[in-house]
PDB file of C-alpha atoms in Angstrom:
ATOM      1  CA  UNK A   1     -17.977  -8.257  -1.030  1.00  0.00           C
ATOM      2  CA  UNK A   2     -19.077 -11.634  -2.408  1.00  0.00           C
ATOM      3  CA  UNK A   3     -16.887 -14.640  -2.970  1.00  0.00           C
ATOM      4  CA  UNK A   4     -17.163 -13.947  -6.706  1.00  0.00           C
ATOM      5  CA  UNK A   5     -14.894 -10.991  -6.030  1.00  0.00           C
ATOM      6  CA  UNK A   6     -12.703 -11.802  -3.023  1.00  0.00           C
ATOM      7  CA  UNK A   7     -10.491  -9.034  -1.667  1.00  0.00           C
ATOM      8  CA  UNK A   8      -7.512 -11.390  -1.299  1.00  0.00           C
ATOM      9  CA  UNK A   9      -6.095 -14.219  -3.381  1.00  0.00           C
ATOM     10  CA  UNK A  10      -3.855 -16.591  -1.431  1.00  0.00           C
ATOM     11  CA  UNK A  11      -1.503 -18.310  -3.885  1.00  0.00           C
ATOM     12  CA  UNK A  12       0.052 -21.687  -3.095  1.00  0.00           C
ATOM     13  CA  UNK A  13       1.993 -23.605  -5.770  1.00  0.00           C
ATOM     14  CA  UNK A  14       2.264 -27.300  -4.905  1.00  0.00           C
ATOM     15  CA  UNK A  15       4.672 -29.940  -6.176  1.00  0.00           C
ATOM     16  CA  UNK A  16       5.081 -33.243  -4.320  1.00  0.00           C
ATOM     17  CA  UNK A  17       4.431 -31.624  -0.948  1.00  0.00           C
ATOM     18  CA  UNK A  18       2.423 -34.385   0.756  1.00  0.00           C
ATOM     19  CA  UNK A  19       4.503 -34.350   3.948  1.00  0.00           C
ATOM     20  CA  UNK A  20       3.417 -30.899   5.154  1.00  0.00           C
ATOM     21  CA  UNK A  21       0.607 -29.891   2.794  1.00  0.00           C
ATOM     22  CA  UNK A  22      -2.431 -30.602   4.971  1.00  0.00           C
ATOM     23  CA  UNK A  23      -1.079 -28.500   7.834  1.00  0.00           C
ATOM     24  CA  UNK A  24      -0.230 -25.622   5.493  1.00  0.00           C
ATOM     25  CA  UNK A  25      -3.667 -25.577   3.827  1.00  0.00           C
ATOM     26  CA  UNK A  26      -5.396 -25.765   7.217  1.00  0.00           C
ATOM     27  CA  UNK A  27      -3.445 -22.732   8.442  1.00  0.00           C
ATOM     28  CA  UNK A  28      -4.919 -20.640   5.622  1.00  0.00           C
ATOM     29  CA  UNK A  29      -8.472 -21.913   6.020  1.00  0.00           C
ATOM     30  CA  UNK A  30      -8.313 -21.125   9.756  1.00  0.00           C
ATOM     31  CA  UNK A  31      -7.470 -17.446   9.248  1.00  0.00           C
ATOM     32  CA  UNK A  32      -9.429 -14.871  11.228  1.00  0.00           C
ATOM     33  CA  UNK A  33      -9.919 -13.002   7.934  1.00  0.00           C
ATOM     34  CA  UNK A  34     -12.445 -14.744   5.692  1.00  0.00           C
ATOM     35  CA  UNK A  35     -12.888 -12.878   2.387  1.00  0.00           C
ATOM     36  CA  UNK A  36     -10.294 -14.613   0.225  1.00  0.00           C
ATOM     37  CA  UNK A  37      -9.970 -17.184  -2.493  1.00  0.00           C
ATOM     38  CA  UNK A  38      -7.359 -19.889  -1.992  1.00  0.00           C
ATOM     39  CA  UNK A  39      -5.728 -20.480  -5.367  1.00  0.00           C
ATOM     40  CA  UNK A  40      -3.812 -23.767  -5.224  1.00  0.00           C
ATOM     41  CA  UNK A  41      -1.821 -24.723  -8.305  1.00  0.00           C
ATOM     42  CA  UNK A  42      -0.964 -28.414  -8.350  1.00  0.00           C
ATOM     43  CA  UNK A  43       2.145 -28.369 -10.532  1.00  0.00           C
ATOM     44  CA  UNK A  44       2.101 -31.944 -11.827  1.00  0.00           C
ATOM     45  CA  UNK A  45       2.562 -33.632  -8.440  1.00  0.00           C
ATOM     46  CA  UNK A  46       3.148 -37.391  -8.545  1.00  0.00           C
ATOM     47  CA  UNK A  47       2.674 -38.075  -4.833  1.00  0.00           C
ATOM     48  CA  UNK A  48      -0.522 -37.759  -2.742  1.00  0.00           C
ATOM     49  CA  UNK A  49      -0.641 -33.948  -2.897  1.00  0.00           C
ATOM     50  CA  UNK A  50      -3.703 -33.827  -5.165  1.00  0.00           C
ATOM     51  CA  UNK A  51      -5.556 -36.317  -2.973  1.00  0.00           C
ATOM     52  CA  UNK A  52      -4.813 -34.200   0.106  1.00  0.00           C
ATOM     53  CA  UNK A  53      -6.043 -30.997  -1.585  1.00  0.00           C
ATOM     54  CA  UNK A  54      -9.233 -32.664  -2.787  1.00  0.00           C
ATOM     55  CA  UNK A  55      -9.901 -33.824   0.765  1.00  0.00           C
ATOM     56  CA  UNK A  56     -10.787 -30.233   1.684  1.00  0.00           C
ATOM     57  CA  UNK A  57     -14.320 -29.058   0.872  1.00  0.00           C
ATOM     58  CA  UNK A  58     -13.969 -25.356   1.682  1.00  0.00           C
ATOM     59  CA  UNK A  59     -15.627 -23.285  -1.069  1.00  0.00           C
ATOM     60  CA  UNK A  60     -12.802 -20.739  -0.985  1.00  0.00           C
ATOM     61  CA  UNK A  61     -10.363 -23.237  -2.508  1.00  0.00           C
ATOM     62  CA  UNK A  62      -9.851 -22.859  -6.272  1.00  0.00           C
ATOM     63  CA  UNK A  63      -7.759 -25.775  -7.517  1.00  0.00           C
ATOM     64  CA  UNK A  64      -5.860 -25.622 -10.803  1.00  0.00           C
ATOM     65  CA  UNK A  65      -4.175 -28.847 -11.919  1.00  0.00           C
ATOM     66  CA  UNK A  66      -1.269 -28.936 -14.368  1.00  0.00           C
ATOM     67  CA  UNK A  67      -0.553 -32.264 -16.045  1.00  0.00           C
ATOM     68  CA  UNK A  68       3.208 -31.765 -16.136  1.00  0.00           C
ATOM     69  CA  UNK A  69       5.531 -30.073 -13.704  1.00  0.00           C
ATOM     70  CA  UNK A  70       6.507 -26.705 -15.158  1.00  0.00           C
ATOM     71  CA  UNK A  71       8.471 -25.404 -12.200  1.00  0.00           C
ATOM     72  CA  UNK A  72       7.834 -22.834  -9.501  1.00  0.00           C
ATOM     73  CA  UNK A  73       8.334 -19.757 -11.706  1.00  0.00           C
ATOM     74  CA  UNK A  74       5.728 -20.867 -14.243  1.00  0.00           C
ATOM     75  CA  UNK A  75       3.293 -21.761 -11.439  1.00  0.00           C
ATOM     76  CA  UNK A  76       3.765 -18.388  -9.751  1.00  0.00           C
ATOM     77  CA  UNK A  77       3.214 -16.479 -12.985  1.00  0.00           C
ATOM     78  CA  UNK A  78       0.091 -18.507 -13.734  1.00  0.00           C
ATOM     79  CA  UNK A  79      -1.138 -17.551 -10.276  1.00  0.00           C
ATOM     80  CA  UNK A  80      -0.596 -13.865 -11.042  1.00  0.00           C
ATOM     81  CA  UNK A  81      -2.683 -14.254 -14.199  1.00  0.00           C
ATOM     82  CA  UNK A  82      -5.541 -16.132 -12.489  1.00  0.00           C
ATOM     83  CA  UNK A  83      -5.778 -14.135  -9.249  1.00  0.00           C
ATOM     84  CA  UNK A  84      -9.135 -12.419  -8.690  1.00  0.00           C
ATOM     85  CA  UNK A  85      -8.282 -10.507  -5.507  1.00  0.00           C
ATOM     86  CA  UNK A  86      -7.171  -6.904  -5.102  1.00  0.00           C
ATOM     87  CA  UNK A  87      -4.354  -8.283  -2.961  1.00  0.00           C
ATOM     88  CA  UNK A  88      -2.264 -11.398  -3.520  1.00  0.00           C
ATOM     89  CA  UNK A  89      -0.770 -13.223  -0.542  1.00  0.00           C
ATOM     90  CA  UNK A  90       1.874 -15.922  -0.907  1.00  0.00           C
ATOM     91  CA  UNK A  91       2.305 -19.076   1.102  1.00  0.00           C
ATOM     92  CA  UNK A  92       4.405 -22.147   0.381  1.00  0.00           C
ATOM     93  CA  UNK A  93       3.092 -25.693   0.678  1.00  0.00           C
ATOM     94  CA  UNK A  94       5.331 -26.441   3.661  1.00  0.00           C
ATOM     95  CA  UNK A  95       4.869 -23.243   5.700  1.00  0.00           C
ATOM     96  CA  UNK A  96       2.213 -22.203   8.202  1.00  0.00           C
ATOM     97  CA  UNK A  97       0.369 -18.888   8.348  1.00  0.00           C
ATOM     98  CA  UNK A  98      -0.430 -17.763  11.876  1.00  0.00           C
ATOM     99  CA  UNK A  99      -4.187 -17.155  12.375  1.00  0.00           C
ATOM    100  CA  UNK A 100      -4.150 -13.329  12.178  1.00  0.00           C
ATOM    101  CA  UNK A 101      -1.719 -13.046   9.275  1.00  0.00           C
ATOM    102  CA  UNK A 102      -4.172 -12.080   6.504  1.00  0.00           C
ATOM    103  CA  UNK A 103      -6.246  -9.840   8.764  1.00  0.00           C
ATOM    104  CA  UNK A 104      -3.245  -7.801   9.876  1.00  0.00           C
ATOM    105  CA  UNK A 105      -1.796  -7.460   6.380  1.00  0.00           C
ATOM    106  CA  UNK A 106      -5.120  -6.421   4.836  1.00  0.00           C
ATOM    107  CA  UNK A 107      -5.652  -3.887   7.621  1.00  0.00           C
ATOM    108  CA  UNK A 108      -2.206  -2.364   7.037  1.00  0.00           C
ATOM    109  CA  UNK A 109      -2.558  -2.150   3.256  1.00  0.00           C
ATOM    110  CA  UNK A 110      -6.035  -0.646   3.487  1.00  0.00           C
ATOM    111  CA  UNK A 111      -4.633   2.109   5.716  1.00  0.00           C
ATOM    112  CA  UNK A 112      -1.338   2.691   3.837  1.00  0.00           C
ATOM    113  CA  UNK A 113      -2.041   3.132   0.130  1.00  0.00           C
ATOM    114  CA  UNK A 114       1.563   4.129  -0.602  1.00  0.00           C
ATOM    115  CA  UNK A 115       2.716   0.586   0.279  1.00  0.00           C
ATOM    116  CA  UNK A 116       2.274  -1.953  -2.505  1.00  0.00           C
ATOM    117  CA  UNK A 117       4.198  -4.910  -1.123  1.00  0.00           C
ATOM    118  CA  UNK A 118       4.029  -6.005   2.511  1.00  0.00           C
ATOM    119  CA  UNK A 119       6.074  -8.723   4.179  1.00  0.00           C
ATOM    120  CA  UNK A 120       6.266  -9.784   7.811  1.00  0.00           C
ATOM    121  CA  UNK A 121       8.760 -11.181  10.243  1.00  0.00           C
ATOM    122  CA  UNK A 122       8.653 -14.962  10.670  1.00  0.00           C
ATOM    123  CA  UNK A 123       9.681 -17.719  13.022  1.00  0.00           C
ATOM    124  CA  UNK A 124      11.352 -21.028  12.346  1.00  0.00           C
ATOM    125  CA  UNK A 125       8.799 -23.822  12.689  1.00  0.00           C
ATOM    126  CA  UNK A 126       8.904 -25.493  16.129  1.00  0.00           C
ATOM    127  CA  UNK A 127      11.779 -23.267  17.257  1.00  0.00           C
ATOM    128  CA  UNK A 128      10.509 -20.950  19.983  1.00  0.00           C
ATOM    129  CA  UNK A 129      13.173 -18.274  19.787  1.00  0.00           C
ATOM    130  CA  UNK A 130      12.534 -14.566  20.155  1.00  0.00           C
ATOM    131  CA  UNK A 131      15.044 -13.503  17.506  1.00  0.00           C
ATOM    132  CA  UNK A 132      13.845 -11.232  14.735  1.00  0.00           C
ATOM    133  CA  UNK A 133      14.780 -12.735  11.379  1.00  0.00           C
ATOM    134  CA  UNK A 134      13.800  -9.654   9.399  1.00  0.00           C
ATOM    135  CA  UNK A 135      16.257  -6.821   9.990  1.00  0.00           C
ATOM    136  CA  UNK A 136      14.654  -4.036   7.981  1.00  0.00           C
ATOM    137  CA  UNK A 137      11.080  -2.803   8.081  1.00  0.00           C
ATOM    138  CA  UNK A 138      10.885   0.566   6.315  1.00  0.00           C
ATOM    139  CA  UNK A 139      11.051   1.113   2.564  1.00  0.00           C
ATOM    140  CA  UNK A 140      14.354   3.043   2.469  1.00  0.00           C
ATOM    141  CA  UNK A 141      16.249   0.439   4.487  1.00  0.00           C
ATOM    142  CA  UNK A 142      14.737  -2.431   2.513  1.00  0.00           C
ATOM    143  CA  UNK A 143      15.796  -0.817  -0.791  1.00  0.00           C
ATOM    144  CA  UNK A 144      19.363  -0.435   0.509  1.00  0.00           C
ATOM    145  CA  UNK A 145      19.387  -3.964   1.935  1.00  0.00           C
ATOM    146  CA  UNK A 146      18.445  -5.355  -1.483  1.00  0.00           C
ATOM    147  CA  UNK A 147      21.970  -4.438  -2.634  1.00  0.00           C
ATOM    148  CA  UNK A 148      23.266  -7.207  -0.381  1.00  0.00           C
ATOM    149  CA  UNK A 149      20.457  -9.688   0.241  1.00  0.00           C
ATOM    150  CA  UNK A 150      16.800 -10.444  -0.317  1.00  0.00           C
ATOM    151  CA  UNK A 151      15.289  -8.395   2.509  1.00  0.00           C
ATOM    152  CA  UNK A 152      11.763  -9.836   2.428  1.00  0.00           C
ATOM    153  CA  UNK A 153      10.586 -13.401   3.043  1.00  0.00           C
ATOM    154  CA  UNK A 154       8.582 -14.636   0.047  1.00  0.00           C
ATOM    155  CA  UNK A 155       5.904 -16.726   1.855  1.00  0.00           C
ATOM    156  CA  UNK A 156       5.045 -13.730   4.072  1.00  0.00           C
ATOM    157  CA  UNK A 157       4.290 -11.308   1.225  1.00  0.00           C
ATOM    158  CA  UNK A 158       0.997  -9.628   0.370  1.00  0.00           C
ATOM    159  CA  UNK A 159       1.026  -7.320  -2.681  1.00  0.00           C
ATOM    160  CA  UNK A 160      -1.371  -5.055  -4.554  1.00  0.00           C
ATOM    161  CA  UNK A 161      -2.454  -6.695  -7.796  1.00  0.00           C
ATOM    162  CA  UNK A 162      -3.179  -3.275  -9.331  1.00  0.00           C
ATOM    163  CA  UNK A 163       0.581  -2.602  -9.447  1.00  0.00           C
ATOM    164  CA  UNK A 164       1.335  -6.072 -10.816  1.00  0.00           C
ATOM    165  CA  UNK A 165      -1.244  -5.634 -13.591  1.00  0.00           C
ATOM    166  CA  UNK A 166      -0.443  -2.005 -14.391  1.00  0.00           C
ATOM    167  CA  UNK A 167       3.234  -2.779 -14.993  1.00  0.00           C
ATOM    168  CA  UNK A 168       2.792  -6.345 -16.322  1.00  0.00           C
ATOM    169  CA  UNK A 169       5.066  -7.708 -13.609  1.00  0.00           C
ATOM    170  CA  UNK A 170       6.052 -11.370 -13.634  1.00  0.00           C
ATOM    171  CA  UNK A 171       8.591 -13.524 -11.825  1.00  0.00           C
ATOM    172  CA  UNK A 172      11.626 -13.563 -14.169  1.00  0.00           C
ATOM    173  CA  UNK A 173      12.957 -16.862 -15.498  1.00  0.00           C
ATOM    174  CA  UNK A 174      16.514 -15.497 -15.688  1.00  0.00           C
ATOM    175  CA  UNK A 175      17.139 -15.964 -11.957  1.00  0.00           C
ATOM    176  CA  UNK A 176      16.172 -19.535 -10.965  1.00  0.00           C
ATOM    177  CA  UNK A 177      15.726 -20.095  -7.220  1.00  0.00           C
ATOM    178  CA  UNK A 178      16.078 -16.331  -6.649  1.00  0.00           C
ATOM    179  CA  UNK A 179      13.137 -15.230  -8.797  1.00  0.00           C
ATOM    180  CA  UNK A 180      11.448 -13.597  -5.798  1.00  0.00           C
ATOM    181  CA  UNK A 181      14.534 -11.437  -5.104  1.00  0.00           C
ATOM    182  CA  UNK A 182      14.459 -10.144  -8.687  1.00  0.00           C
ATOM    183  CA  UNK A 183      10.682  -9.648  -8.522  1.00  0.00           C
ATOM    184  CA  UNK A 184      10.875  -7.444  -5.398  1.00  0.00           C
ATOM    185  CA  UNK A 185      13.503  -5.288  -7.054  1.00  0.00           C
ATOM    186  CA  UNK A 186      11.241  -4.797 -10.047  1.00  0.00           C
ATOM    187  CA  UNK A 187       8.158  -3.989  -7.975  1.00  0.00           C
ATOM    188  CA  UNK A 188      10.192  -1.576  -5.819  1.00  0.00           C
ATOM    189  CA  UNK A 189      10.510   0.693  -8.874  1.00  0.00           C
ATOM    190  CA  UNK A 190       6.791   1.460  -8.653  1.00  0.00           C
ATOM    191  CA  UNK A 191       5.811   1.237  -4.987  1.00  0.00           C
ATOM    192  CA  UNK A 192       7.051   0.975  -1.427  1.00  0.00           C
ATOM    193  CA  UNK A 193       7.993  -2.325   0.212  1.00  0.00           C
ATOM    194  CA  UNK A 194       7.513  -2.635   3.975  1.00  0.00           C
ATOM    195  CA  UNK A 195       7.890  -5.464   6.508  1.00  0.00           C
ATOM    196  CA  UNK A 196       5.574  -5.756   9.509  1.00  0.00           C
ATOM    197  CA  UNK A 197       7.608  -6.343  12.715  1.00  0.00           C
ATOM    198  CA  UNK A 198       5.366  -9.255  13.713  1.00  0.00           C
ATOM    199  CA  UNK A 199       5.981 -12.972  13.275  1.00  0.00           C
ATOM    200  CA  UNK A 200       2.991 -14.019  11.187  1.00  0.00           C
ATOM    201  CA  UNK A 201       4.401 -17.040   9.330  1.00  0.00           C
ATOM    202  CA  UNK A 202       6.039 -20.204  10.625  1.00  0.00           C
ATOM    203  CA  UNK A 203       8.806 -20.983   8.138  1.00  0.00           C
ATOM    204  CA  UNK A 204       9.816 -24.611   7.896  1.00  0.00           C
ATOM    205  CA  UNK A 205      13.373 -25.880   7.415  1.00  0.00           C
ATOM    206  CA  UNK A 206      13.830 -29.391   6.060  1.00  0.00           C
ATOM    207  CA  UNK A 207      16.211 -31.315   3.747  1.00  0.00           C
ATOM    208  CA  UNK A 208      13.722 -31.398   0.855  1.00  0.00           C
ATOM    209  CA  UNK A 209      13.680 -27.621   0.406  1.00  0.00           C
ATOM    210  CA  UNK A 210      16.606 -27.135  -1.943  1.00  0.00           C
ATOM    211  CA  UNK A 211      19.296 -29.523  -3.127  1.00  0.00           C
ATOM    212  CA  UNK A 212      23.002 -28.738  -3.199  1.00  0.00           C
ATOM    213  CA  UNK A 213      22.875 -28.347  -6.981  1.00  0.00           C
ATOM    214  CA  UNK A 214      19.912 -25.977  -6.772  1.00  0.00           C
ATOM    215  CA  UNK A 215      21.649 -24.089  -3.967  1.00  0.00           C
ATOM    216  CA  UNK A 216      24.618 -23.429  -6.264  1.00  0.00           C
ATOM    217  CA  UNK A 217      22.255 -22.242  -9.005  1.00  0.00           C
ATOM    218  CA  UNK A 218      20.578 -19.974  -6.462  1.00  0.00           C
ATOM    219  CA  UNK A 219      23.940 -18.448  -5.503  1.00  0.00           C
ATOM    220  CA  UNK A 220      24.691 -17.760  -9.162  1.00  0.00           C
ATOM    221  CA  UNK A 221      21.300 -16.079  -9.583  1.00  0.00           C
ATOM    222  CA  UNK A 222      21.866 -13.927  -6.497  1.00  0.00           C
ATOM    223  CA  UNK A 223      25.276 -12.838  -7.780  1.00  0.00           C
ATOM    224  CA  UNK A 224      23.709 -11.899 -11.131  1.00  0.00           C
ATOM    225  CA  UNK A 225      21.023  -9.841  -9.401  1.00  0.00           C
ATOM    226  CA  UNK A 226      23.528  -8.021  -7.196  1.00  0.00           C
ATOM    227  CA  UNK A 227      25.924  -7.465 -10.079  1.00  0.00           C
ATOM    228  CA  UNK A 228      23.130  -5.795 -12.036  1.00  0.00           C
ATOM    229  CA  UNK A 229      22.226  -3.557  -9.097  1.00  0.00           C
ATOM    230  CA  UNK A 230      25.808  -2.513  -8.443  1.00  0.00           C
ATOM    231  CA  UNK A 231      26.274  -1.752 -12.131  1.00  0.00           C
ATOM    232  CA  UNK A 232      23.207   0.503 -11.955  1.00  0.00           C
ATOM    233  CA  UNK A 233      25.226   2.596  -9.497  1.00  0.00           C
ATOM    234  CA  UNK A 234      27.881   2.986 -12.178  1.00  0.00           C
ATOM    235  CA  UNK A 235      30.344   0.686 -10.417  1.00  0.00           C
ATOM    236  CA  UNK A 236      32.831  -1.532 -12.193  1.00  0.00           C
ATOM    237  CA  UNK A 237      32.320  -4.811 -10.373  1.00  0.00           C
ATOM    238  CA  UNK A 238      34.964  -7.533 -10.111  1.00  0.00           C
ATOM    239  CA  UNK A 239      34.649 -11.049  -8.703  1.00  0.00           C
ATOM    240  CA  UNK A 240      36.374  -9.918  -5.498  1.00  0.00           C
ATOM    241  CA  UNK A 241      33.874  -7.068  -5.218  1.00  0.00           C
ATOM    242  CA  UNK A 242      31.004  -9.559  -5.384  1.00  0.00           C
ATOM    243  CA  UNK A 243      32.672 -11.584  -2.619  1.00  0.00           C
ATOM    244  CA  UNK A 244      32.921  -8.473  -0.446  1.00  0.00           C
ATOM    245  CA  UNK A 245      29.309  -7.687  -1.232  1.00  0.00           C
ATOM    246  CA  UNK A 246      28.256 -11.188  -0.158  1.00  0.00           C
ATOM    247  CA  UNK A 247      30.122 -10.704   3.141  1.00  0.00           C
ATOM    248  CA  UNK A 248      28.151  -7.498   3.698  1.00  0.00           C
ATOM    249  CA  UNK A 249      25.056  -9.598   3.003  1.00  0.00           C
ATOM    250  CA  UNK A 250      25.907 -11.966   5.848  1.00  0.00           C
ATOM    251  CA  UNK A 251      28.018 -14.631   4.128  1.00  0.00           C
ATOM    252  CA  UNK A 252      31.072 -15.884   6.000  1.00  0.00           C
ATOM    253  CA  UNK A 253      34.089 -15.864   3.713  1.00  0.00           C
ATOM    254  CA  UNK A 254      37.626 -15.924   5.201  1.00  0.00           C
ATOM    255  CA  UNK A 255      39.410 -12.859   3.802  1.00  0.00           C
ATOM    256  CA  UNK A 256      42.803 -11.578   4.936  1.00  0.00           C
ATOM    257  CA  UNK A 257      42.922  -7.844   5.681  1.00  0.00           C
ATOM    258  CA  UNK A 258      39.153  -7.712   5.524  1.00  0.00           C
ATOM    259  CA  UNK A 259      39.130  -4.260   7.156  1.00  0.00           C
ATOM    260  CA  UNK A 260      41.113  -2.736   4.281  1.00  0.00           C
ATOM    261  CA  UNK A 261      39.108  -4.268   1.442  1.00  0.00           C
ATOM    262  CA  UNK A 262      35.777  -3.652   3.162  1.00  0.00           C
ATOM    263  CA  UNK A 263      36.580   0.004   3.782  1.00  0.00           C
ATOM    264  CA  UNK A 264      37.510   0.443   0.153  1.00  0.00           C
ATOM    265  CA  UNK A 265      34.380  -1.321  -1.168  1.00  0.00           C
ATOM    266  CA  UNK A 266      32.129   0.529   1.235  1.00  0.00           C
ATOM    267  CA  UNK A 267      33.530   3.883   0.140  1.00  0.00           C
ATOM    268  CA  UNK A 268      33.096   2.967  -3.523  1.00  0.00           C
ATOM    269  CA  UNK A 269      29.398   2.289  -2.965  1.00  0.00           C
ATOM    270  CA  UNK A 270      28.930   5.510  -0.990  1.00  0.00           C
ATOM    271  CA  UNK A 271      30.690   7.612  -3.629  1.00  0.00           C
ATOM    272  CA  UNK A 272      28.781   5.968  -6.483  1.00  0.00           C
ATOM    273  CA  UNK A 273      25.456   6.642  -4.796  1.00  0.00           C
ATOM    274  CA  UNK A 274      26.439  10.263  -4.150  1.00  0.00           C
ATOM    275  CA  UNK A 275      26.698  10.611  -7.937  1.00  0.00           C
ATOM    276  CA  UNK A 276      23.634   8.535  -8.901  1.00  0.00           C
ATOM    277  CA  UNK A 277      21.398   9.313  -5.898  1.00  0.00           C
ATOM    278  CA  UNK A 278      19.537   5.985  -6.155  1.00  0.00           C
ATOM    279  CA  UNK A 279      19.320   5.522  -2.386  1.00  0.00           C
ATOM    280  CA  UNK A 280      18.914   7.801   0.601  1.00  0.00           C
ATOM    281  CA  UNK A 281      22.579   8.536   1.354  1.00  0.00           C
ATOM    282  CA  UNK A 282      22.402   8.650   5.142  1.00  0.00           C
ATOM    283  CA  UNK A 283      20.409   5.390   5.249  1.00  0.00           C
ATOM    284  CA  UNK A 284      22.971   3.778   2.939  1.00  0.00           C
ATOM    285  CA  UNK A 285      25.945   4.929   5.034  1.00  0.00           C
ATOM    286  CA  UNK A 286      24.384   3.889   8.312  1.00  0.00           C
ATOM    287  CA  UNK A 287      23.412   0.442   7.031  1.00  0.00           C
ATOM    288  CA  UNK A 288      26.826  -0.113   5.444  1.00  0.00           C
ATOM    289  CA  UNK A 289      28.463   0.660   8.781  1.00  0.00           C
ATOM    290  CA  UNK A 290      26.235  -1.805  10.603  1.00  0.00           C
ATOM    291  CA  UNK A 291      26.869  -4.485   8.004  1.00  0.00           C
ATOM    292  CA  UNK A 292      30.608  -3.899   8.329  1.00  0.00           C
ATOM    293  CA  UNK A 293      30.360  -4.233  12.111  1.00  0.00           C
ATOM    294  CA  UNK A 294      28.396  -7.484  11.753  1.00  0.00           C
ATOM    295  CA  UNK A 295      30.960  -8.842   9.273  1.00  0.00           C
ATOM    296  CA  UNK A 296      33.812  -7.921  11.626  1.00  0.00           C
ATOM    297  CA  UNK A 297      32.141  -9.678  14.540  1.00  0.00           C
ATOM    298  CA  UNK A 298      32.188 -12.863  12.465  1.00  0.00           C
ATOM    299  CA  UNK A 299      35.981 -12.637  12.263  1.00  0.00           C
ATOM    300  CA  UNK A 300      38.324 -13.746  15.053  1.00  0.00           C
ATOM    301  CA  UNK A 301      41.550 -11.960  14.087  1.00  0.00           C
ATOM    302  CA  UNK A 302      42.752  -8.861  15.935  1.00  0.00           C
ATOM    303  CA  UNK A 303      42.932  -6.720  12.787  1.00  0.00           C
ATOM    304  CA  UNK A 304      39.217  -7.138  12.232  1.00  0.00           C
ATOM    305  CA  UNK A 305      38.530  -6.182  15.847  1.00  0.00           C
ATOM    306  CA  UNK A 306      40.661  -3.052  15.369  1.00  0.00           C
ATOM    307  CA  UNK A 307      38.791  -2.226  12.160  1.00  0.00           C
ATOM    308  CA  UNK A 308      35.548  -2.697  14.068  1.00  0.00           C
ATOM    309  CA  UNK A 309      36.578   0.034  16.526  1.00  0.00           C
ATOM    310  CA  UNK A 310      37.579   2.279  13.632  1.00  0.00           C
ATOM    311  CA  UNK A 311      34.223   1.666  11.967  1.00  0.00           C
ATOM    312  CA  UNK A 312      32.299   2.567  15.130  1.00  0.00           C
ATOM    313  CA  UNK A 313      34.339   5.776  15.406  1.00  0.00           C
ATOM    314  CA  UNK A 314      33.672   6.546  11.729  1.00  0.00           C
ATOM    315  CA  UNK A 315      29.957   5.885  12.200  1.00  0.00           C
ATOM    316  CA  UNK A 316      29.768   8.372  15.084  1.00  0.00           C
ATOM    317  CA  UNK A 317      31.726  11.019  13.171  1.00  0.00           C
ATOM    318  CA  UNK A 318      29.781  10.558   9.919  1.00  0.00           C
ATOM    319  CA  UNK A 319      26.488  10.845  11.776  1.00  0.00           C
ATOM    320  CA  UNK A 320      27.730  14.035  13.434  1.00  0.00           C
ATOM    321  CA  UNK A 321      28.867  15.486  10.075  1.00  0.00           C
ATOM    322  CA  UNK A 322      25.524  14.637   8.479  1.00  0.00           C
ATOM    323  CA  UNK A 323      23.589  16.367  11.265  1.00  0.00           C
ATOM    324  CA  UNK A 324      25.840  19.429  11.059  1.00  0.00           C
ATOM    325  CA  UNK A 325      25.449  19.673   7.274  1.00  0.00           C
ATOM    326  CA  UNK A 326      21.682  19.251   7.611  1.00  0.00           C
ATOM    327  CA  UNK A 327      21.527  22.033  10.191  1.00  0.00           C
ATOM    328  CA  UNK A 328      23.579  24.334   7.969  1.00  0.00           C
ATOM    329  CA  UNK A 329      21.310  23.754   4.981  1.00  0.00           C
ATOM    330  CA  UNK A 330      18.285  24.499   7.153  1.00  0.00           C
ATOM    331  CA  UNK A 331      19.647  27.894   8.241  1.00  0.00           C
TER     332      UNK A 331
END
């Protein structure tokens, strides 16, 4: 395949990213996989970002310069429109792709046509821990996890452009700073989302990433996304329900009698899904139990520890009942 028709488009929006940009661009150009175009959208940068980009002479770079900063959502959507590749891979201007990232993602997607969106695990830049930061890898668990959190890391994603084009998918403007979360939910209606259990991106943490004001806007967007999902299950959702949902998503919020409220919220979700059948019920129940256990471990009061033991007992019994009912239906 010639460079006029690359198999992969790597999309990198850039806005005032001079501090880390050269290292990020180099990580893409040094990939073991070669057949890609590198679409860099300079979103009205006022620092030395443009100068840094123009310092590279690799023919795979396709630079698009915008005179004024239009924001990340506009830049991402422009990238979707301009991409030439069958696959689109994302990378941010401050993150680093490990050398085999593109090769491994292309190989997986070529062999698994049912998967349209593929993320990977990642590591924190310059932190050599062995912890897995992605908790869910298969499509069913990722779909359930999206009720509580964004279960894929945006700069690790590679997606099929055929699905994006067929369904006219775009990053929505209604959810600033959580537009990727909303986008994955939309794409999940048409294809499977999977995470590779390999750390293929080095994700950088630094003070310039998101301001306190933007962080608050992001939280509002996340609540809107989760409210919409919970409503699709037919649930009447209160503010306290959203707080409980955020705790199941990993947030630490001090709540008295957490065991009582969590049990009640968990059972509401399970019952609603039994009626709507939007998620695989056993996967939902099992993940809810694990999330409840994790939330209880974050608490220090004895009641939460007691509820943790009750939850483990319930998990064992519910698994047993599910297996028994499955065996009966198979007879």
